[in-house]
Short mmCIF file of C-alpha atoms (C1' of nucleotides) in Angstrom, two decimals:
data_model
loop_
_atom_site.label_atom_id
_atom_site.label_comp_id
_atom_site.label_asym_id
_atom_site.label_seq_id
_atom_site.Cartn_x
_atom_site.Cartn_y
_atom_site.Cartn_z
CA MET N 4 -35.80 35.62 22.59
CA THR N 5 -36.71 39.25 22.31
CA SER N 6 -40.37 40.40 22.51
CA SER N 7 -42.35 37.71 23.82
CA SER N 8 -40.64 38.08 27.11
CA PRO N 9 -43.24 37.50 30.06
CA VAL N 10 -42.45 40.55 31.41
CA LYS N 11 -44.87 42.31 33.80
CA GLU N 12 -44.74 46.44 34.31
CA VAL N 13 -43.59 46.87 37.54
CA ALA N 14 -41.37 49.37 39.47
CA ARG N 15 -41.37 50.01 43.24
CA ALA N 16 -39.50 50.74 45.69
CA PRO N 17 -38.11 47.44 48.11
CA MET N 18 -40.71 45.95 51.05
CA SER N 19 -39.77 47.27 54.38
CA SER N 20 -38.85 43.77 56.06
CA SER N 21 -40.44 44.29 59.14
CA THR N 22 -43.59 42.38 58.63
CA TYR N 23 -44.78 39.60 56.75
CA ASP N 24 -48.21 38.28 56.11
CA LEU N 25 -46.68 34.32 56.52
CA ARG N 26 -49.62 32.08 56.54
CA ARG N 27 -49.43 28.24 57.82
CA VAL N 28 -50.78 25.81 55.14
CA ASP N 29 -49.57 22.96 56.65
CA GLU N 30 -47.39 20.96 59.13
CA THR N 31 -44.19 22.24 57.31
CA LEU N 32 -45.06 24.75 54.73
CA TYR N 33 -45.64 28.53 55.29
CA GLU N 34 -46.63 31.04 52.82
CA ILE N 35 -46.71 34.28 51.45
CA PRO N 36 -49.56 34.88 49.74
CA ALA N 37 -48.70 36.61 45.69
CA ASP N 38 -50.82 39.18 46.42
CA ALA N 39 -48.64 40.79 49.08
CA ARG N 40 -46.80 42.78 46.77
CA PRO N 41 -48.32 44.02 43.34
CA ASP N 42 -44.40 42.92 41.69
CA MET N 43 -45.00 39.06 43.33
CA ARG N 44 -45.85 36.96 40.22
CA VAL N 45 -46.39 33.87 42.73
CA PRO N 46 -46.15 33.32 46.77
CA ALA N 47 -43.21 32.99 48.30
CA ARG N 48 -43.15 29.57 50.34
CA VAL N 49 -40.77 28.52 52.76
CA PHE N 50 -40.75 24.83 54.74
CA ALA N 51 -39.68 25.33 58.09
CA ASN N 52 -41.38 24.73 61.89
CA GLU N 53 -41.83 27.56 64.24
CA SER N 54 -38.19 27.29 66.12
CA LEU N 55 -36.56 27.67 62.46
CA LEU N 56 -38.85 30.39 61.59
CA ALA N 57 -37.61 32.54 64.34
CA ALA N 58 -34.15 32.11 63.17
CA ILE N 59 -35.21 32.96 59.89
CA GLY N 60 -37.11 35.89 60.54
CA ARG N 61 -33.81 37.96 61.98
CA ASP N 62 -32.62 38.42 58.43
CA ALA N 63 -33.88 39.60 55.21
CA SER N 64 -34.20 36.52 53.99
CA LEU N 65 -38.00 36.23 53.12
CA GLU N 66 -38.18 39.60 51.97
CA GLN N 67 -35.34 38.33 49.46
CA LEU N 68 -37.69 35.38 48.88
CA GLN N 69 -40.40 37.61 47.98
CA ASN N 70 -37.99 39.76 45.40
CA VAL N 71 -37.56 36.46 43.90
CA ALA N 72 -41.30 35.66 43.20
CA THR N 73 -41.23 38.81 41.04
CA LEU N 74 -38.99 37.32 38.67
CA PRO N 75 -40.05 36.80 34.90
CA GLY N 76 -41.53 33.40 34.15
CA ILE N 77 -40.94 31.79 37.45
CA VAL N 78 -43.72 28.95 38.17
CA GLU N 79 -45.95 28.11 41.13
CA ALA N 80 -43.94 29.70 43.59
CA ALA N 81 -40.41 30.78 45.06
CA TYR N 82 -39.47 28.32 47.80
CA ALA N 83 -37.10 27.81 50.40
CA MET N 84 -35.76 25.26 52.51
CA PRO N 85 -35.53 25.74 56.23
CA ASP N 86 -31.86 26.26 56.04
CA ILE N 87 -32.74 29.79 54.38
CA HIS N 88 -30.79 32.66 54.90
CA GLN N 89 -29.78 36.45 53.71
CA GLY N 90 -27.66 35.69 50.46
CA TYR N 91 -26.31 37.83 47.16
CA GLY N 92 -29.92 38.53 46.17
CA PHE N 93 -31.48 35.86 46.22
CA PRO N 94 -31.52 33.87 49.45
CA VAL N 95 -28.86 31.02 50.13
CA GLY N 96 -31.90 27.80 50.67
CA GLY N 97 -34.05 29.35 47.96
CA LEU N 98 -35.40 27.08 44.80
CA ALA N 99 -36.24 29.03 41.80
CA ALA N 100 -38.21 27.42 39.09
CA MET N 101 -38.18 29.30 35.69
CA GLU N 102 -40.19 27.82 32.41
CA LEU N 103 -38.41 27.98 29.32
CA PRO N 104 -37.52 29.21 27.08
CA ASP N 105 -39.10 32.56 27.99
CA GLY N 106 -38.31 32.89 31.79
CA VAL N 107 -35.09 34.08 33.15
CA VAL N 108 -31.78 32.92 34.37
CA SER N 109 -30.18 34.41 37.55
CA PRO N 110 -26.44 34.17 38.29
CA GLY N 111 -27.68 35.22 41.89
CA GLY N 112 -29.92 32.69 42.08
CA VAL N 113 -27.02 30.16 41.42
CA GLY N 114 -24.57 31.97 43.87
CA TYR N 115 -20.95 33.04 43.38
CA ASP N 116 -19.98 29.81 44.31
CA ILE N 117 -21.04 28.13 41.07
CA ASN N 118 -21.47 24.39 42.12
CA CYS N 119 -20.40 24.51 45.56
CA GLY N 120 -21.31 21.20 46.69
CA VAL N 121 -20.53 18.11 48.67
CA ARG N 122 -19.12 14.38 48.11
CA LEU N 123 -19.04 11.70 50.66
CA LEU N 124 -16.49 8.73 51.02
CA ALA N 125 -16.81 5.81 53.00
CA LEU N 126 -13.50 3.63 54.31
CA PRO N 127 -13.63 0.46 54.49
CA VAL N 128 -12.68 0.93 58.50
CA THR N 129 -14.40 1.23 62.02
CA ASP N 130 -13.24 4.37 64.06
CA GLY N 131 -11.94 1.59 66.46
CA ASP N 132 -9.56 0.06 63.42
CA LEU N 133 -8.61 4.04 62.88
CA GLY N 134 -7.64 4.12 66.83
CA THR N 135 -4.93 6.27 67.46
CA ARG N 136 -4.10 7.02 64.00
CA ARG N 137 -7.20 9.54 63.60
CA GLU N 138 -4.52 12.37 64.13
CA ALA N 139 -2.13 10.85 61.92
CA LEU N 140 -4.62 10.98 59.08
CA VAL N 141 -5.75 14.49 59.73
CA HIS N 142 -2.48 15.45 59.36
CA GLU N 143 -2.42 13.65 56.23
CA LEU N 144 -5.28 15.38 54.85
CA ALA N 145 -4.27 18.83 55.38
CA ARG N 146 -0.92 18.36 54.15
CA ALA N 147 -2.15 16.43 50.68
CA ILE N 148 -5.28 19.78 50.39
CA PRO N 149 -4.44 23.10 50.28
CA ALA N 150 -6.46 25.02 52.40
CA GLY N 151 -7.38 29.20 52.51
CA ALA N 152 -8.38 31.80 50.37
CA GLY N 153 -6.41 32.10 47.14
CA LYS N 154 -4.51 28.88 48.20
CA THR N 155 -3.67 26.75 44.82
CA SER N 156 -2.45 23.29 44.09
CA GLY N 157 -0.55 24.02 40.43
CA ARG N 158 -2.91 21.23 38.90
CA ALA N 159 -5.05 22.19 35.73
CA ASN N 160 -3.62 24.89 33.48
CA GLY N 161 -3.80 25.28 29.92
CA THR N 162 -5.67 23.14 27.95
CA ALA N 163 -5.88 20.78 31.00
CA LEU N 164 -8.18 23.43 32.38
CA GLU N 165 -10.38 23.88 29.40
CA GLU N 166 -10.48 19.42 29.54
CA VAL N 167 -11.69 20.55 33.14
CA LEU N 168 -14.51 23.09 31.99
CA LEU N 169 -15.42 20.77 29.54
CA GLU N 170 -15.98 17.08 31.17
CA GLY N 171 -15.96 18.04 34.73
CA ALA N 172 -14.87 14.90 37.20
CA ARG N 173 -14.13 12.68 34.34
CA ALA N 174 -11.15 14.85 33.41
CA VAL N 175 -9.35 13.90 36.52
CA ALA N 176 -11.02 10.67 37.73
CA GLU N 177 -8.64 7.59 38.33
CA ARG N 178 -12.01 5.28 39.22
CA ASP N 179 -15.13 4.99 37.14
CA GLU N 180 -17.23 4.65 40.06
CA ASP N 181 -16.73 7.95 40.94
CA VAL N 182 -17.68 9.65 37.90
CA GLU N 183 -21.05 6.69 37.86
CA LEU N 184 -21.79 7.66 41.29
CA ALA N 185 -21.89 11.60 41.26
CA GLU N 186 -25.14 13.90 40.14
CA SER N 187 -25.32 14.14 36.49
CA GLY N 188 -22.09 11.86 36.02
CA GLY N 189 -20.18 14.68 37.21
CA ARG N 190 -20.36 16.92 34.15
CA LEU N 191 -23.33 19.45 33.68
CA PRO N 192 -23.98 19.45 29.60
CA GLY N 193 -23.60 22.51 27.02
CA ALA N 194 -20.49 23.89 28.79
CA GLU N 195 -18.41 26.36 26.67
CA VAL N 196 -14.65 27.75 27.36
CA ALA N 197 -15.14 30.77 24.76
CA VAL N 198 -17.80 32.49 27.49
CA VAL N 199 -15.74 32.11 30.40
CA SER N 200 -13.58 34.86 30.60
CA GLU N 201 -9.76 35.19 30.50
CA ARG N 202 -9.87 36.40 34.10
CA ALA N 203 -12.04 33.79 35.21
CA ARG N 204 -9.97 31.04 33.75
CA GLN N 205 -6.52 32.56 35.16
CA ARG N 206 -8.51 32.74 38.62
CA GLY N 207 -9.00 28.90 38.41
CA ALA N 208 -5.08 27.64 36.76
CA GLY N 209 -3.56 26.08 39.25
CA GLN N 210 -6.61 25.72 42.13
CA LEU N 211 -8.11 22.39 41.41
CA GLY N 212 -7.74 20.35 44.32
CA THR N 213 -7.80 22.89 46.77
CA MET N 214 -10.46 23.58 49.20
CA GLY N 215 -10.79 27.25 49.48
CA SER N 216 -12.26 29.14 52.91
CA GLY N 217 -15.17 29.94 54.47
CA ASN N 218 -17.36 27.20 55.20
CA HIS N 219 -15.57 24.59 53.36
CA PHE N 220 -13.75 22.03 54.80
CA VAL N 221 -12.81 18.13 54.49
CA GLU N 222 -13.83 16.20 57.67
CA LEU N 223 -13.36 12.85 58.92
CA GLN N 224 -16.24 11.19 60.34
CA ARG N 225 -17.74 8.47 62.08
CA VAL N 226 -21.11 6.57 61.12
CA ASP N 227 -22.89 7.44 64.47
CA ALA N 228 -26.58 5.98 63.22
CA VAL N 229 -28.17 4.37 60.38
CA LEU N 230 -31.78 5.40 60.79
CA ALA N 231 -32.73 3.93 56.99
CA PRO N 232 -31.37 -0.01 57.43
CA ALA N 233 -32.07 -0.77 52.90
CA ALA N 234 -30.95 2.93 52.31
CA GLY N 235 -28.14 2.86 54.35
CA LYS N 236 -27.00 -1.09 52.95
CA ALA N 237 -27.23 0.73 49.48
CA PHE N 238 -25.25 3.69 49.94
CA GLY N 239 -22.82 1.41 51.77
CA LEU N 240 -22.63 2.49 55.24
CA SER N 241 -22.50 0.85 58.42
CA PRO N 242 -22.59 2.11 62.33
CA GLY N 243 -18.81 3.06 63.39
CA GLN N 244 -17.76 3.13 59.89
CA VAL N 245 -15.30 5.96 58.93
CA THR N 246 -15.89 8.55 56.20
CA VAL N 247 -14.49 11.81 54.72
CA LEU N 248 -16.98 14.47 53.34
CA ILE N 249 -15.72 17.25 51.19
CA HIS N 250 -17.61 20.42 50.88
CA SER N 251 -15.92 22.65 48.20
CA GLY N 252 -16.61 24.75 45.10
CA SER N 253 -15.26 26.28 41.90
CA ARG N 254 -13.06 28.80 43.72
CA GLY N 255 -12.01 31.70 41.94
CA LEU N 256 -12.83 30.69 38.50
CA GLY N 257 -16.77 30.21 39.16
CA HIS N 258 -16.91 33.76 41.93
CA GLN N 259 -15.29 35.35 38.66
CA VAL N 260 -17.71 33.77 36.45
CA CYS N 261 -20.65 35.55 38.50
CA THR N 262 -19.22 38.82 38.84
CA ASP N 263 -18.82 38.90 34.78
CA TYR N 264 -22.46 37.96 34.23
CA VAL N 265 -24.00 39.93 37.20
CA ARG N 266 -22.37 43.13 35.50
CA ARG N 267 -23.44 42.00 31.73
CA MET N 268 -27.10 41.24 32.67
CA ASP N 269 -27.33 44.29 34.31
CA ALA N 270 -26.68 46.65 31.62
CA VAL N 271 -29.18 45.06 29.33
CA LEU N 272 -31.84 44.86 31.74
CA GLY N 273 -33.80 47.64 30.11
CA ARG N 274 -33.57 45.99 26.96
CA TYR N 275 -35.92 42.93 28.39
CA GLY N 276 -37.76 44.84 29.84
CA ILE N 277 -37.06 44.04 32.87
CA GLU N 278 -37.56 45.54 36.20
CA LEU N 279 -36.19 44.63 39.68
CA PRO N 280 -36.66 45.41 43.35
CA ASP N 281 -33.12 44.91 43.90
CA ARG N 282 -30.19 44.86 41.77
CA GLN N 283 -28.56 41.51 42.57
CA LEU N 284 -31.56 39.67 41.02
CA SER N 285 -29.65 41.03 37.84
CA CYS N 286 -30.66 38.09 34.88
CA ALA N 287 -31.83 38.06 31.62
CA PRO N 288 -33.74 35.45 29.40
CA ALA N 289 -32.47 32.15 29.53
CA SER N 290 -32.98 31.65 25.58
CA SER N 291 -31.32 35.42 24.96
CA PRO N 292 -27.48 36.03 24.25
CA GLU N 293 -26.84 36.86 27.59
CA GLY N 294 -28.69 33.86 29.15
CA ARG N 295 -27.32 31.24 26.87
CA ALA N 296 -23.63 32.39 27.58
CA TYR N 297 -23.97 32.50 30.97
CA LEU N 298 -25.53 28.70 31.07
CA ALA N 299 -22.76 27.93 28.99
CA ALA N 300 -20.17 29.65 31.24
CA MET N 301 -22.10 28.31 34.49
CA ALA N 302 -21.91 24.96 33.62
CA ALA N 303 -18.07 25.12 32.80
CA ALA N 304 -17.63 26.36 36.24
CA ALA N 305 -19.90 23.65 37.40
CA ASN N 306 -18.14 21.36 36.03
CA PHE N 307 -14.79 22.70 37.26
CA ALA N 308 -16.31 22.73 40.74
CA PHE N 309 -16.84 18.93 40.13
CA ALA N 310 -13.20 18.11 39.00
CA ASN N 311 -12.25 19.72 41.49
CA ARG N 312 -14.09 17.45 44.72
CA GLN N 313 -12.45 14.93 42.56
CA GLU N 314 -9.41 16.01 42.81
CA ILE N 315 -9.71 16.21 46.51
CA ALA N 316 -11.26 12.89 46.70
CA ASN N 317 -7.93 11.63 44.75
CA ARG N 318 -5.73 13.30 47.41
CA VAL N 319 -7.83 11.93 50.30
CA ARG N 320 -7.27 8.81 48.71
CA ARG N 321 -3.58 8.98 48.76
CA ALA N 322 -3.40 10.37 52.57
CA VAL N 323 -5.66 7.51 53.29
CA GLU N 324 -2.64 4.84 51.85
CA ARG N 325 0.07 6.53 53.39
CA VAL N 326 -1.53 6.19 56.85
CA LEU N 327 -3.79 3.21 56.60
CA GLY N 328 -1.82 1.32 53.59
CA ARG N 329 -3.15 0.22 50.29
CA ASP N 330 -5.95 -2.25 51.23
CA ALA N 331 -7.83 0.81 52.80
CA GLU N 332 -7.14 2.95 49.88
CA ARG N 333 -8.56 0.55 47.73
CA GLY N 334 -11.46 0.22 49.67
CA THR N 335 -12.47 3.51 49.71
CA ARG N 336 -15.54 4.53 48.19
CA GLN N 337 -17.59 7.37 46.74
CA VAL N 338 -20.92 7.34 48.27
CA TYR N 339 -22.10 10.17 45.90
CA ASP N 340 -21.44 13.93 44.75
CA VAL N 341 -23.96 16.91 45.13
CA ALA N 342 -24.06 20.05 43.76
CA HIS N 343 -26.14 22.59 45.80
CA ASN N 344 -25.39 25.45 44.05
CA VAL N 345 -26.29 25.29 40.52
CA ALA N 346 -29.68 25.94 37.80
CA LYS N 347 -30.66 22.85 35.59
CA VAL N 348 -33.21 22.32 33.00
CA GLU N 349 -35.41 19.63 33.49
CA ARG N 350 -38.76 18.28 32.70
CA HIS N 351 -41.58 18.84 35.78
CA GLY N 352 -44.58 16.95 34.33
CA ASP N 353 -45.09 18.65 31.03
CA ARG N 354 -43.14 21.49 31.31
CA GLU N 355 -39.32 22.31 30.91
CA LEU N 356 -37.97 24.25 33.27
CA LEU N 357 -34.72 25.82 34.48
CA VAL N 358 -34.26 25.24 38.19
CA HIS N 359 -32.38 27.48 40.13
CA ARG N 360 -30.77 25.86 43.12
CA LYS N 361 -29.00 28.08 45.37
CA GLY N 362 -28.08 26.31 48.73
CA ALA N 363 -30.10 23.63 48.20
CA THR N 364 -29.96 20.15 46.70
CA ARG N 365 -31.82 17.97 44.15
CA ALA N 366 -33.43 14.83 46.20
CA PHE N 367 -34.45 12.80 43.35
CA PRO N 368 -37.16 9.73 44.45
CA PRO N 369 -36.63 5.87 44.21
CA GLY N 370 -37.25 5.14 40.53
CA SER N 371 -35.66 8.22 39.06
CA ASP N 372 -33.86 8.10 35.86
CA ASP N 373 -31.01 10.34 36.88
CA VAL N 374 -30.57 7.98 40.19
CA PRO N 375 -27.26 5.81 39.24
CA ASP N 376 -28.78 2.18 39.33
CA ARG N 377 -27.27 0.74 42.47
CA TYR N 378 -29.57 3.69 44.22
CA ARG N 379 -32.41 3.77 41.91
CA ASP N 380 -34.65 1.44 44.50
CA VAL N 381 -34.14 3.58 47.34
CA GLY N 382 -33.65 7.06 46.44
CA GLN N 383 -30.83 9.79 45.16
CA PRO N 384 -28.46 10.33 48.26
CA VAL N 385 -28.31 14.06 49.28
CA LEU N 386 -25.28 15.12 51.68
CA ILE N 387 -26.57 17.17 54.15
CA PRO N 388 -22.97 19.27 56.22
CA GLY N 389 -23.78 20.33 59.39
CA SER N 390 -21.99 23.15 60.95
CA MET N 391 -18.45 22.45 62.57
CA GLY N 392 -18.34 20.14 65.72
CA THR N 393 -21.82 19.09 64.78
CA SER N 394 -23.78 15.99 63.12
CA SER N 395 -24.16 15.90 59.25
CA TRP N 396 -26.34 13.79 57.75
CA VAL N 397 -27.12 11.55 54.60
CA LEU N 398 -30.37 12.03 52.92
CA ALA N 399 -32.67 9.60 50.37
CA GLY N 400 -34.87 11.83 48.01
CA SER N 401 -38.30 11.14 48.52
CA SER N 402 -41.53 11.22 46.34
CA GLY N 403 -42.76 14.50 47.81
CA SER N 404 -40.03 16.28 46.83
CA LEU N 405 -40.98 16.20 43.10
CA GLU N 406 -44.41 16.67 43.97
CA ARG N 407 -44.02 19.52 46.81
CA SER N 408 -40.46 20.92 45.99
CA PHE N 409 -39.23 20.52 41.86
CA GLY N 410 -37.24 17.51 43.39
CA THR N 411 -35.22 19.52 46.28
CA THR N 412 -34.18 19.99 49.82
CA CYS N 413 -32.36 21.55 52.38
CA HIS N 414 -28.54 21.75 51.88
CA GLY N 415 -27.21 22.25 55.33
CA ALA N 416 -27.47 23.87 58.77
CA GLY N 417 -27.75 27.58 57.37
CA ARG N 418 -26.42 30.43 59.09
CA GLN N 419 -28.08 32.31 62.12
CA LEU N 420 -25.32 34.84 62.37
CA SER N 421 -23.38 36.71 59.67
CA ARG N 422 -19.85 35.91 59.69
CA THR N 423 -19.42 39.26 61.50
CA ALA N 424 -21.35 38.40 64.60
CA ALA N 425 -20.01 35.15 64.56
CA LYS N 426 -16.61 36.91 64.82
CA LYS N 427 -17.54 39.01 67.53
CA GLN N 428 -19.16 36.46 69.85
CA VAL N 429 -16.65 33.82 69.53
CA ALA N 430 -12.84 33.51 69.75
CA GLY N 431 -11.36 31.35 67.12
CA GLY N 432 -8.73 30.27 69.20
CA ASP N 433 -11.04 28.94 72.37
CA LEU N 434 -13.37 27.41 69.87
CA ARG N 435 -10.71 25.44 68.46
CA ARG N 436 -9.66 24.45 71.98
CA GLU N 437 -13.38 23.75 72.75
CA LEU N 438 -13.24 21.39 69.48
CA GLU N 439 -9.90 19.43 70.61
CA ALA N 440 -11.33 18.75 74.44
CA ARG N 441 -13.94 17.18 72.70
CA GLY N 442 -11.55 14.80 70.99
CA ILE N 443 -12.38 16.16 67.52
CA VAL N 444 -8.81 17.02 65.63
CA VAL N 445 -8.87 20.34 63.71
CA ARG N 446 -6.14 21.51 61.48
CA SER N 447 -7.03 25.26 60.06
CA PRO N 448 -4.64 28.17 59.19
CA SER N 449 -7.04 30.96 60.57
CA ASN N 450 -8.63 31.24 63.97
CA ALA N 451 -10.33 34.02 62.75
CA GLY N 452 -11.99 31.76 59.91
CA LEU N 453 -12.84 29.15 62.60
CA ALA N 454 -14.60 31.66 64.63
CA GLU N 455 -17.02 32.73 61.33
CA GLU N 456 -17.88 28.94 61.31
CA ALA N 457 -18.58 28.72 64.87
CA PRO N 458 -21.82 26.22 65.97
CA LEU N 459 -23.68 28.75 66.80
CA ALA N 460 -23.58 31.18 64.16
CA TYR N 461 -25.71 28.23 62.39
CA LYS N 462 -29.01 27.15 62.67
CA ASP N 463 -29.66 23.48 64.15
CA VAL N 464 -29.15 21.16 61.09
CA ASP N 465 -31.03 18.25 63.28
CA GLY N 466 -34.14 20.68 62.93
CA VAL N 467 -33.32 21.19 59.36
CA VAL N 468 -33.30 17.41 58.66
CA GLU N 469 -36.33 16.82 60.89
CA VAL N 470 -38.46 19.48 59.06
CA VAL N 471 -37.70 18.14 55.66
CA GLU N 472 -38.33 14.54 56.54
CA ARG N 473 -41.37 15.59 57.81
CA ALA N 474 -42.20 17.61 54.34
CA GLY N 475 -41.68 14.57 52.33
CA LEU N 476 -39.20 15.80 50.81
CA ALA N 477 -35.97 13.28 51.81
CA GLU N 478 -35.75 10.97 54.12
CA ARG N 479 -32.80 10.32 56.88
CA VAL N 480 -30.40 7.81 56.46
CA ALA N 481 -27.35 7.95 58.46
CA ARG N 482 -26.26 10.41 60.68
CA LEU N 483 -22.26 11.20 60.73
CA VAL N 484 -20.38 12.79 63.57
CA PRO N 485 -16.69 14.47 63.45
CA LEU N 486 -13.50 13.09 64.55
CA GLY N 487 -10.96 15.29 62.64
CA VAL N 488 -12.03 18.49 60.41
CA VAL N 489 -9.54 20.64 57.90
CA LYS N 490 -10.75 23.78 56.63
CA GLY N 491 -9.68 26.74 55.43
"C1'" DA U 146 -18.36 32.16 48.37
"C1'" DT U 147 -14.13 35.55 47.14
"C1'" DG U 148 -6.76 37.28 45.38
"C1'" DT U 149 -12.78 39.15 51.69
"C1'" DA U 150 -11.97 46.80 47.54
"C1'" DC U 151 -10.94 47.31 40.44
#
DNA sequence: ATGTAC
């Protein structure tokens, strides 16, 4: 598409971040009106409460959200979840739905870690059954799953990598159930190998089944409470039960895909008459050659991430077998797998939309076609990792999500301090000892990496999920507390 | 997030 691009003729300098006309719309929703800036096409809306807004106001994320509201083809509003924080161009915790075929796709609206996401496994044992074997299990998890920047596993080179890019989780799944109980069946359609650069493929080769660094982790947990019994039962979660939460993405491959297409789209902005308040919002019409190539490469990188979490799950099961035996391995079930950095084509009402979710999770309600049969009556499982040492949550999508946020909810606690600010305030070694003193087994190669992920660097995850429940986007099902954590 | 600067 070329001449029909819905581009508004505007050019202006980025706003100062000092003042916002942030109006309270209702108990959980705040809005910066579209007339706050001449270049905004739609309002900027954030789900929050007063105390979370105080943390949000300290970075540039609301200015970034207004920048998103200027993008060609955006419908209704640029939305943010209560875990919003500053990101590359788009805020993390952001949601932007573009009307197809003329709206844009923006790599920054997906993020550098394409299909960063979360998978939850439920073991057939309780914390009591595990007893003193807890430390051994965390140790085996750490041995089985390479962690840290640039780490490799040697898995998936050559033709095996191509199959991963096209088929996603099923390329390495050992059980059909793992594929059925995953968002989009663990595979995004439309992936192509040729649009993924040679360099991206080289970076991904050998990285399947690795965790990475930053906020990625594999955590051993206990179900601390089940708040919604029917959904808890459907998801196979009961109090005291042991779970493993996997948080990882597309590693170097997805990072390179984002780098490649940010640059490629930046070079052709003029061709499509697109003017941006921030070059990090680099984008192209979804139906243009550049837009279509990005979407095919993004799907391939998303499939790599689905397969990566699958291979990590395979390795978790082997660690479970070594420590707890064959029956425990056989009884370890996958609850679900969610993507929280991806753009998807979805029909909402009578419109076909490209929904960018960056640090935001799909949360389809009960009755949705794209929710597995076994969960159809209670809604899509939503997996919310907390910060290190704090609770994580299992939610279920609610009907309000389709009415208010294109079927979307939050993705985590959300940063309130940058990585560098966190490192200044916390010594990694002290944090490690503090967690161990609380009985949480920690395995990580890097104290500096640990410090970046200190709980004080994050907003209160319990407050975040309370807001999305009050907003009607998702319902709290179960709280998970850490027993041990393996980090990069 | 990331071969944490091509």
